[in-house]
């Protein structure tokens, strides 16, 4: 299989179902940002972190491929002529969202209570979590905008929202594990 097809040389690409759109199309931006998010998740997984977290990140990366596939499929192409779903894959369910919530709850049990906003940083692994969190928030904003134009699976928005929360808590957990200082944001008063 050749990687290059030359079909995008004029600035268009195909969605699932064959519809050609400009590469700057909102749908392309949406799943492209999820692809970027997935790459950052891989960078976190490549850090010196515990095996359980690596396993969870691996699951998340699989979920993000599902999210990307959902976003790459326009509503009018979701169902084939024979009535079956074009995407013959598991969708994002409450189970995947609950997994993120349970992971956050478990991590939070061992973290000190937050009393202030925290400045991103303290260790490269922690910083990667914060960068990934902000990419996740961008993916969520773009998916939300796409949803205003054409409805998308509401589970996608829930999942991206919960994932950004997960990444924040993971950054705090890694700060604790790596004995990195959490610097509180305390604004100066006039």
C-alpha atoms as one frame of an Amber mdcrd trajectory, in Angstrom:
protein
   0.000   0.000   0.000   1.387   3.370  -0.995   1.213   6.125   1.582   0.944
   8.870  -1.016  -2.125   8.976  -3.240  -1.726  12.456  -4.760  -5.497  12.936
  -4.426  -4.967  15.758  -1.927  -2.528  17.730  -4.014  -5.127  20.407  -4.736
  -6.069  20.960  -1.096  -8.975  18.539  -0.748  -9.399  15.258   1.087 -12.049
  12.569   1.390 -14.191  11.908   4.434 -15.455   8.411   5.292 -18.076   7.760
   2.658 -16.118   9.476  -0.108 -17.285  13.096   0.151 -14.424  15.410  -0.841
 -13.943  18.576   1.186 -11.249  21.259   1.517  -8.489  20.299   3.938  -9.402
  23.357   6.015 -12.968  22.030   6.494 -14.163  22.157  10.105 -14.690  18.368
  10.161 -11.076  17.836   9.031  -9.845  20.308  11.646 -11.859  18.432  14.260
 -10.492  14.955  13.660  -7.048  16.331  12.806  -6.877  17.906  16.250  -7.931
  14.585  17.795  -5.068  12.983  15.842  -2.681  15.589  17.291  -4.097  14.857
  20.759  -3.464  11.144  20.232   0.157  11.858  19.304   0.660  13.852  22.504
  -0.926  10.986  24.456   1.733   8.725  22.941   4.439  11.068  24.187   3.043
  10.843  27.721   2.897   7.044  27.428   6.578   7.059  26.415   7.591   8.735
  29.705   8.913   6.895  32.726   5.505   6.345  34.314   3.820   3.425  36.034
   2.544   0.493  33.988  -1.098   1.004  34.982  -1.081   4.566  33.619   0.602
   3.351  30.423  -2.175   0.762  30.026  -4.888   3.393  30.526  -3.229   5.748
  28.044  -3.075   2.925  25.524  -6.846   2.423  25.945  -7.417   6.160  25.577
  -5.409   6.175  22.354  -7.661   3.430  20.975 -10.709   5.465  22.031  -9.286
   8.524  20.279  -9.012   6.593  17.020 -12.701   5.785  17.436 -13.470   9.459
  18.104 -11.522  10.401  14.978 -13.434   7.883  12.871 -16.758   9.205  14.188
 -15.738  12.791  13.430 -14.521  11.806   9.946 -17.948  10.434   9.016 -20.549
  12.989   7.926 -24.074  12.236   9.228 -25.438  11.599   5.739 -22.829   8.851
   5.241 -23.172   7.127   8.642 -25.559   4.486   7.282 -24.841   2.328   4.252
 -27.471   1.617   1.599 -28.074  -1.801   3.183 -28.990  -0.065   6.469 -25.835
  -1.056   8.373 -23.508   1.415  10.086 -20.608   2.564   7.923 -18.368   2.384
  10.992 -18.453  -1.251  12.012 -16.665  -0.458  15.285 -17.608   0.064  18.924
 -18.597   3.660  19.579 -17.764   5.747  22.624 -20.112   4.659  25.392 -20.750
   5.634  28.988 -18.339   2.831  29.913 -15.337   4.662  28.421 -16.371   7.901
  30.121 -16.889   6.127  33.457 -13.417   4.576  33.135 -11.904   8.077  32.989
 -13.949   9.168  35.995 -12.893   6.136  38.040  -9.257   6.721  37.138  -9.534
  10.345  38.257 -11.238   9.357  41.508  -8.483   6.826  42.260  -5.699   9.325
  41.527  -7.418  12.086  43.505  -7.565   9.914  46.642  -3.792  10.205  46.988
  -3.403  13.870  46.034  -3.450  16.871  48.322  -6.579  18.985  48.064  -6.323
  21.774  45.521  -6.671  25.245  46.985  -5.339  27.324  44.053  -4.813  27.093
  40.332  -1.514  25.402  39.499   1.059  26.674  37.032   1.858  24.045  34.385
   5.332  22.581  34.732   7.652  21.136  37.332   8.909  18.192  35.282   8.900
  17.401  31.524   6.392  14.558  32.007   4.047  16.889  33.894   4.450  19.559
  31.228   3.577  17.026  28.504   0.336  16.296  30.388  -0.544  19.978  30.506
   0.233  20.500  26.813  -1.863  17.433  25.978  -4.686  18.767  28.168  -4.726
  22.052  26.250  -4.751  20.207  22.917  -7.653  18.145  24.254  -9.528  21.333
  25.165  -8.917  22.655  21.636 -10.210  19.374  20.182 -13.290  19.757  22.372
 -13.868  23.361  21.235 -13.579  22.412  17.563 -15.860  19.378  18.004 -18.360
  21.632  19.788 -18.240  24.088  16.892 -18.726  21.219  14.427 -21.699  20.062
  16.502 -23.265  23.528  16.047 -22.945  23.132  12.269 -23.957  19.475  12.023
 -24.802  17.209  14.961 -22.124  14.782  16.132 -22.370  11.915  18.578 -22.829
  13.607  21.990 -20.606  10.929  23.573 -17.662  12.420  21.653 -18.100  15.778
  23.384 -18.500  14.092  26.781 -15.422  11.958  26.228 -13.210  14.887  25.212
 -14.452  16.933  28.160 -13.728  14.131  30.628 -10.368  13.357  29.024  -9.119
  16.909  29.569 -10.078  16.585  33.243  -8.266  13.236  33.377  -5.127  14.834
  31.951  -5.182  17.562  34.588  -5.450  15.019  37.394  -2.771  12.866  35.749
  -0.448  15.889  35.675  -0.985  16.313  39.419  -0.413  12.583  40.028   2.827
  12.663  38.036   3.935  15.751  39.992   3.486  13.750  43.177   5.106  10.574
  41.777   8.081  12.502  40.397   8.342  14.716  43.489   7.954  17.793  41.304
   6.881  21.025  42.905   3.358  22.206  42.184   3.560  25.975  41.971   0.341
  27.664  42.983  -0.915  30.624  41.017  -1.429  33.358  43.558  -2.200  36.614
  41.787  -0.604  39.748  43.101  -3.002  42.173  44.737  -2.826  45.895  44.166
